Amino acid sequence: MTDFFGDIPQIKYEGADSTNPLAFRHYNPDEIIMGKRMEDHLRFAVAYWHSFAWPGGDPFGGETFQRPWFGDTMELAKMKADVAFEMFNILDVPFYCFHDADMRPEGANFAESKRNLEEMVDYLALKMESSRTELLWGTANLFSNRRFMSGASTNPDPDVFAYSAATVKTCIDATHKLGGQNYVLWGGREGYETLLNTDMGTELDHMGRFLNMVVEYKHKIGFKGAILVEPKPQEPSKHQYDFDAATCYSFLQKYGLENEVQLNLEQGHAILAGHSFEHEIATAIAMGAFGSIDMNRNDYQSGWDTDQFPNNTPEVALAYYHILKAGGFDKGGTNFDAKLRRQSLDPVDLIAAHVGGMDICARGLKAAAAMVEDGGLEDALNERYAGWQTKSATDMLTAETLDDIAARVLKENINPEPRSGRQEILENYVNRFV
Ligand code: XLS
Ligand code: NI
Ligand code: NI
């Protein structure tokens, strides 16, 4: 036991009237929502990197957090893991997620980094034996170290491609060993700073081959988890190839991976791409590529990936509405890819941030489920598309040609009458639930 969290007890559900800042007011794991426990709907995960590895730096100043486990030794890495599992227990979260670089010190060379990772994986496996918290996903950090400054699989230097492939192999092995339910690839520097020095077609081909190798390896070792790609339009690169859900899907199709790889969608990345979160979720669902979500929010004034904890119920409710309508998570879940503000120094801040985030998500889920059960949005959709229930309408999709349709429009003197889209009525409807 470390004494990092002092006497903060395990967080309990106390109901909406509770004024205890360290209690859940909405997140009630055992509450049944649409026939399933709330915990099993939401599948919360804590992100190792933001909570335990991020030092609180920004472009103008370094570390503010000064955690006792900061440093590059295995001993400190183990202390970090101890603290992480203490927090998982305080929050009673079902899952966590990690990058290799979050939990092991970087070695002097690949072999040493690999050994460090393997030793930490054994240590985490041990911690998991006496904890209920499982691994939602693992991933490789192919963006922090300077060797990745020009990309990982898209780097012009084949040695970096090789190093990245070897690193991803070790991270899939780690994820597999720890029983991870997914493996994520986020292409932080898979993109460019300037097209003046970038051969985009070649880089995309390399990235396509790389991802195919990941899928081949997954099958080779019998990893049953999902392979997920995480879209983001820019930052750190000026332009990232995994721009948004639609761009990722066309990439997957071009490289024959659309049946093998799904998407991990992040609220803040959706906003950076000029979309809403529900747009990205609905797009992935429409393509049959929905996998998991990274929950956070961006500051709407800064236009940057600020990775704050979510605190906007209406936004969260619409996201879960689409997820529920599509049948909910399968292997995916809600990972808090969110970090404290750099002035939030205290251990209690870390706990409160997650308590608030989990509560907002629970509230959003309950609102979403109430809308699904009420059926108002579904009815409005059915009514709006009711014309497509007729035979003449479906014939256009299955039997008629452009000529046929043109002839019919003339013959039947088809003359469409515009109808109201009822947007404000529907927005008012949603506001009844959130
Ligand atoms: C960064 C990404 C990253 C991925 C995992 O913006 O969100 O945290 O989720 O590499
Ligand atoms: Ni992000
Ligand atoms: Ni993310």
XYZ file of C-alpha atoms and ligand atoms in Angstrom:
446
model
C 0.000 0.000 0.000
C 1.174 3.510 -0.793
C -0.240 6.397 1.182
C -0.840 8.565 -1.871
C -4.611 8.740 -1.543
C -4.517 8.979 2.256
C -7.860 8.120 3.778
C -10.039 8.622 0.701
C -12.530 5.752 0.939
C -14.045 3.745 -1.888
C -16.584 5.930 -3.690
C -20.202 4.868 -3.246
C -23.475 5.698 -4.912
C -25.512 7.941 -2.610
C -28.255 9.145 -4.937
C -29.067 12.454 -6.605
C -29.653 14.319 -3.352
C -26.235 13.606 -1.884
C -24.035 16.637 -1.271
C -20.950 14.517 -0.610
C -18.386 15.640 -3.232
C -16.843 12.172 -3.208
C -19.998 10.181 -3.853
C -21.733 9.122 -7.025
C -25.074 10.812 -7.472
C -25.967 9.054 -10.746
C -23.465 6.262 -11.295
C -25.113 3.298 -9.654
C -23.303 0.263 -11.115
C -26.045 -2.248 -10.322
C -28.987 -0.165 -11.524
C -30.704 -1.876 -14.422
C -31.038 0.270 -17.532
C -32.756 -1.259 -20.538
C -32.251 -4.725 -19.094
C -28.534 -4.373 -18.344
C -26.462 -3.195 -15.336
C -25.297 0.393 -15.646
C -21.690 -0.690 -15.157
C -21.997 -3.110 -18.070
C -23.388 -0.402 -20.316
C -20.742 2.182 -19.558
C -17.671 -0.043 -19.131
C -15.543 2.734 -17.632
C -11.791 2.719 -17.974
C -9.101 4.894 -16.379
C -6.313 6.061 -18.716
C -2.915 5.308 -17.196
C -1.152 8.086 -19.119
C -3.127 11.138 -18.092
C -3.714 10.047 -14.515
C -0.313 8.661 -13.580
C 2.275 9.606 -16.206
C 1.388 13.156 -17.239
C 3.458 15.684 -15.254
C 1.156 18.693 -15.667
C 3.305 20.473 -18.235
C 2.244 22.912 -20.918
C 4.235 24.738 -23.641
C 5.229 27.427 -21.134
C 6.186 25.397 -18.125
C 7.047 21.902 -16.990
C 5.959 19.559 -14.313
C 3.525 20.826 -11.711
C 2.442 17.492 -10.225
C 5.703 16.142 -8.743
C 4.321 12.693 -8.035
C 6.524 10.522 -5.824
C 6.767 7.894 -8.585
C 8.125 10.232 -11.282
C 11.503 9.013 -12.500
C 12.954 6.343 -14.732
C 13.504 3.315 -12.539
C 11.619 0.046 -12.384
C 11.052 0.596 -8.702
C 9.219 3.858 -9.397
C 7.279 2.262 -12.255
C 6.037 -0.319 -9.760
C 5.076 2.366 -7.262
C 3.116 4.025 -10.060
C 1.309 0.745 -10.722
C 0.551 0.397 -7.012
C -0.993 3.871 -6.946
C -2.903 3.167 -10.159
C -4.490 0.040 -8.715
C -5.319 1.885 -5.503
C -7.206 4.430 -7.566
C -8.958 1.724 -9.621
C -10.119 0.294 -6.315
C -11.253 3.638 -4.881
C -13.309 4.250 -8.029
C -14.226 0.568 -8.379
C -13.734 0.878 -12.147
C -14.021 -2.241 -14.290
C -11.211 -1.311 -16.731
C -8.007 0.600 -17.420
C -5.965 1.396 -20.556
C -2.234 1.982 -21.063
C 0.594 2.791 -23.477
C 3.874 0.930 -23.056
C 5.626 4.225 -22.266
C 3.181 5.035 -19.458
C 4.090 2.080 -17.364
C 7.689 1.118 -18.096
C 10.856 3.213 -18.112
C 12.417 3.687 -21.555
C 15.488 1.484 -21.933
C 18.832 2.354 -23.539
C 17.815 0.285 -26.578
C 14.886 -1.737 -27.876
C 15.857 -4.905 -26.020
C 15.994 -3.079 -22.699
C 12.663 -1.313 -23.272
C 11.141 -4.669 -24.138
C 12.522 -6.261 -20.979
C 11.212 -3.382 -18.878
C 7.790 -3.731 -20.462
C 7.694 -7.479 -19.904
C 8.673 -7.082 -16.265
C 5.946 -4.474 -15.785
C 3.391 -6.662 -17.548
C 4.168 -9.428 -15.066
C 3.790 -6.935 -12.258
C 0.450 -5.678 -13.599
C -0.733 -9.261 -14.059
C 0.010 -9.827 -10.385
C -1.856 -6.680 -9.380
C -4.803 -7.759 -11.515
C -5.033 -11.054 -9.665
C -6.114 -9.236 -6.538
C -8.164 -6.566 -8.301
C -11.400 -6.634 -10.238
C -10.112 -4.069 -12.760
C -9.450 -5.541 -16.196
C -7.698 -4.220 -19.269
C -9.941 -2.499 -21.824
C -7.083 -1.834 -24.220
C -3.380 -1.458 -24.596
C -1.492 0.631 -27.135
C 2.007 1.693 -28.146
C 3.303 5.202 -27.675
C 4.788 5.854 -31.121
C 4.846 9.622 -30.797
C 6.693 10.914 -27.696
C 10.266 9.757 -28.251
C 12.256 11.868 -30.749
C 12.830 8.839 -32.988
C 9.149 9.141 -33.961
C 9.262 12.851 -34.810
C 8.620 12.171 -38.520
C 6.078 9.435 -37.922
C 6.136 5.756 -36.991
C 4.839 3.493 -39.783
C 4.815 6.534 -42.105
C 8.369 7.602 -41.274
C 10.592 8.092 -44.340
C 13.259 6.062 -42.493
C 12.625 2.297 -42.794
C 14.476 1.755 -39.514
C 11.728 3.676 -37.730
C 9.103 1.549 -39.498
C 10.925 -1.532 -38.220
C 11.298 -0.150 -34.688
C 7.593 0.733 -34.661
C 6.565 -2.710 -35.887
C 8.699 -4.349 -33.211
C 7.236 -2.031 -30.573
C 3.650 -2.719 -31.607
C 4.337 -6.450 -31.504
C 5.513 -6.159 -27.889
C 2.452 -4.064 -27.018
C 0.013 -6.526 -28.609
C 1.781 -9.299 -26.704
C 1.418 -7.283 -23.486
C -2.256 -6.586 -24.157
C -2.895 -10.233 -24.985
C -1.121 -11.445 -21.868
C -3.142 -9.089 -19.671
C -6.434 -10.216 -21.236
C -7.085 -6.899 -22.994
C -10.384 -6.641 -24.822
C -9.072 -4.361 -27.581
C -5.821 -3.079 -29.039
C -5.740 0.579 -30.113
C -3.626 2.397 -32.681
C -3.633 6.160 -32.554
C -1.411 7.677 -35.224
C -0.137 10.704 -33.341
C 2.567 11.541 -35.864
C 1.244 9.517 -38.787
C 0.727 12.580 -40.921
C 2.852 15.537 -41.920
C 4.100 18.960 -41.000
C 4.466 20.046 -44.637
C 3.652 18.436 -47.961
C 6.905 19.935 -49.283
C 8.796 17.010 -47.750
C 6.052 14.377 -47.733
C 5.164 11.637 -50.198
C 1.614 11.082 -49.045
C 0.788 8.111 -51.288
C 3.854 6.196 -50.153
C 3.229 6.986 -46.500
C -0.390 5.816 -46.728
C 0.718 2.575 -48.405
C 3.199 1.974 -45.602
C 0.556 2.663 -42.974
C -1.853 0.294 -44.765
C 0.735 -2.484 -44.815
C 1.603 -1.843 -41.173
C -2.010 -2.177 -40.075
C -2.395 -5.339 -42.142
C 0.596 -6.799 -40.326
C -1.026 -5.933 -36.999
C -4.177 -7.785 -38.020
C -2.193 -10.772 -39.323
C -0.285 -10.935 -36.035
C -3.468 -10.708 -33.981
C -4.825 -13.768 -35.768
C -1.518 -15.589 -35.569
C -1.382 -15.372 -31.784
C -5.126 -15.885 -31.322
C -5.810 -12.480 -29.787
C -9.594 -12.255 -29.662
C -9.769 -8.535 -28.912
C -10.756 -5.910 -31.450
C -8.166 -3.841 -33.305
C -9.215 -0.195 -33.131
C -7.924 2.883 -34.908
C -8.428 6.247 -33.227
C -9.199 9.205 -35.499
C -7.810 12.676 -34.825
C -7.418 15.446 -37.405
C -4.256 17.154 -36.157
C -2.055 17.648 -33.088
C 0.722 16.795 -32.753
C 1.048 16.681 -36.567
C -0.290 19.546 -38.645
C -2.350 16.967 -40.524
C -3.019 13.411 -39.409
C -3.971 10.700 -41.872
C -6.573 9.294 -39.452
C -8.429 12.598 -39.723
C -11.942 11.505 -38.710
C -14.210 8.468 -38.766
C -15.082 8.812 -42.447
C -11.435 9.241 -43.499
C -10.394 6.255 -41.395
C -13.093 4.103 -42.911
C -12.046 4.885 -46.469
C -8.450 4.094 -45.461
C -9.566 0.753 -44.028
C -11.453 -0.030 -47.228
C -8.551 0.901 -49.481
C -6.272 -1.475 -47.583
C -8.848 -4.262 -47.243
C -9.263 -3.905 -43.483
C -12.875 -2.793 -43.118
C -13.952 -6.132 -41.691
C -10.995 -6.386 -39.328
C -10.603 -2.976 -37.744
C -13.055 -0.715 -35.936
C -12.819 2.783 -34.537
C -12.103 4.248 -31.119
C -13.743 7.677 -31.138
C -12.779 10.540 -28.875
C -15.030 13.459 -27.990
C -12.280 16.079 -28.211
C -10.959 14.736 -31.515
C -14.441 14.965 -33.021
C -14.602 18.632 -32.050
C -11.105 19.291 -33.478
C -12.278 17.761 -36.768
C -15.171 20.213 -36.879
C -17.733 17.544 -35.995
C -19.880 16.746 -33.002
C -19.141 13.599 -31.002
C -22.463 12.071 -32.050
C -21.563 12.736 -35.689
C -18.441 10.615 -35.350
C -20.317 7.880 -33.500
C -23.185 7.884 -36.007
C -20.711 7.771 -38.906
C -18.868 4.791 -37.440
C -22.153 3.021 -36.740
C -23.392 3.673 -40.277
C -20.173 2.112 -41.627
C -20.394 -0.843 -39.240
C -17.103 0.281 -37.686
C -18.034 1.416 -34.194
C -15.746 0.064 -31.487
C -15.149 2.131 -28.367
C -14.982 5.697 -27.062
C -12.456 7.971 -25.408
C -14.513 10.278 -23.238
C -13.341 13.802 -22.545
C -14.128 17.302 -23.765
C -12.213 20.179 -25.241
C -12.307 23.757 -24.153
C -14.425 25.364 -26.842
C -12.452 28.602 -26.667
C -8.971 27.156 -27.092
C -9.453 25.082 -30.252
C -6.951 22.561 -28.943
C -7.066 19.020 -27.558
C -7.348 19.999 -23.905
C -8.544 16.537 -22.795
C -10.687 17.788 -19.933
C -13.036 15.578 -18.009
C -16.544 15.587 -19.512
C -19.096 17.781 -17.799
C -21.766 18.448 -20.384
C -24.743 16.121 -19.942
C -26.598 16.963 -23.178
C -23.516 16.185 -25.298
C -22.844 12.965 -23.466
C -26.523 11.940 -23.633
C -26.629 12.247 -27.422
C -23.446 10.208 -27.741
C -24.873 7.376 -25.638
C -28.200 7.655 -27.429
C -26.544 6.603 -30.688
C -24.529 3.917 -28.930
C -27.626 2.476 -27.234
C -29.612 2.549 -30.473
C -26.829 0.554 -32.099
C -26.977 -2.080 -29.356
C -24.369 -0.684 -26.939
C -20.724 -1.596 -26.531
C -19.505 -5.030 -27.450
C -15.799 -5.151 -26.547
C -15.521 -1.374 -26.292
C -16.142 0.924 -23.364
C -15.839 4.460 -22.030
C -12.186 5.324 -21.485
C -11.489 8.582 -19.686
C -8.812 9.934 -21.976
C -8.920 13.011 -19.769
C -6.483 14.827 -17.562
C -6.576 17.224 -14.675
C -5.907 20.927 -15.149
C -2.278 21.558 -14.215
C -3.261 23.489 -11.089
C -5.210 20.497 -9.746
C -2.329 19.154 -7.733
C -3.925 17.070 -5.044
C -4.728 13.364 -5.038
C -8.323 14.243 -4.225
C -8.501 16.220 -7.500
C -7.719 13.048 -9.437
C -10.472 11.153 -7.677
C -13.017 13.978 -7.943
C -12.327 14.360 -11.671
C -13.197 10.718 -12.284
C -16.184 10.777 -9.935
C -17.585 13.760 -11.837
C -16.835 12.232 -15.228
C -18.433 8.919 -14.305
C -21.471 10.708 -12.922
C -21.916 12.836 -16.045
C -21.710 9.722 -18.198
C -24.210 7.913 -15.986
C -26.564 10.859 -16.220
C -26.127 10.967 -19.986
C -26.736 7.238 -20.239
C -29.926 7.464 -18.168
C -31.184 10.327 -20.332
C -30.275 8.408 -23.481
C -32.048 5.270 -22.247
C -35.136 7.296 -21.342
C -35.217 8.696 -24.870
C -34.807 5.239 -26.379
C -37.589 3.852 -24.177
C -39.890 6.775 -24.846
C -39.290 6.359 -28.560
C -40.006 9.961 -29.475
C -36.942 10.413 -31.664
C -37.447 7.037 -33.281
C -41.099 7.854 -34.044
C -40.080 11.153 -35.583
C -37.528 9.384 -37.766
C -40.012 6.734 -38.833
C -42.486 9.383 -39.753
C -39.904 11.384 -41.667
C -38.858 8.375 -43.741
C -42.335 6.803 -43.965
C -42.468 7.448 -47.708
C -39.776 4.815 -48.163
C -42.148 2.106 -46.944
C -44.059 2.133 -50.254
C -43.302 -0.271 -53.080
C -42.700 2.465 -55.625
C -40.051 3.907 -53.317
C -38.214 0.654 -52.625
C -38.375 -0.271 -56.315
C -36.167 2.717 -57.008
C -33.450 1.164 -54.869
C -33.731 -2.366 -56.165
C -35.422 -2.543 -59.545
C -35.588 0.722 -61.420
C -32.989 2.535 -63.494
C -32.475 6.246 -63.889
C -34.516 6.042 -67.133
C -37.371 4.190 -65.438
C -37.573 6.729 -62.670
C -37.470 9.651 -65.089
C -40.331 8.135 -67.085
C -42.378 7.573 -63.945
C -41.851 11.132 -62.710
C -43.292 12.369 -66.021
C -46.119 9.881 -66.161
C -47.275 10.343 -62.554
C -46.489 14.048 -62.554
C -44.495 13.644 -59.333
C -44.275 17.019 -57.653
C -42.607 16.864 -54.184
C -44.121 18.920 -51.360
C -41.514 20.076 -48.789
C -42.215 19.119 -45.170
C -40.962 20.567 -41.923
C -37.777 19.039 -40.482
C -39.112 19.842 -36.983
C -35.638 20.580 -35.598
C -36.715 22.871 -32.760
C -39.497 20.518 -31.711
C -36.941 17.698 -31.534
C -34.438 19.822 -29.624
C -37.161 20.680 -27.131
C -37.961 16.999 -26.877
C -34.327 16.142 -26.020
C -34.305 18.902 -23.398
C -37.096 17.106 -21.554
C -34.695 14.246 -20.861
C -31.359 15.909 -20.189
C -4.262 11.612 -28.083
C -4.956 10.329 -28.071
C -4.272 9.241 -27.278
C -4.846 7.899 -27.644
C -3.990 6.747 -27.265
O -4.800 12.639 -28.455
O -6.264 10.534 -27.636
O -4.376 9.485 -25.912
O -6.111 7.714 -27.097
O -2.747 6.807 -27.864
Ni -6.834 12.778 -27.526
Ni -7.638 9.072 -27.108
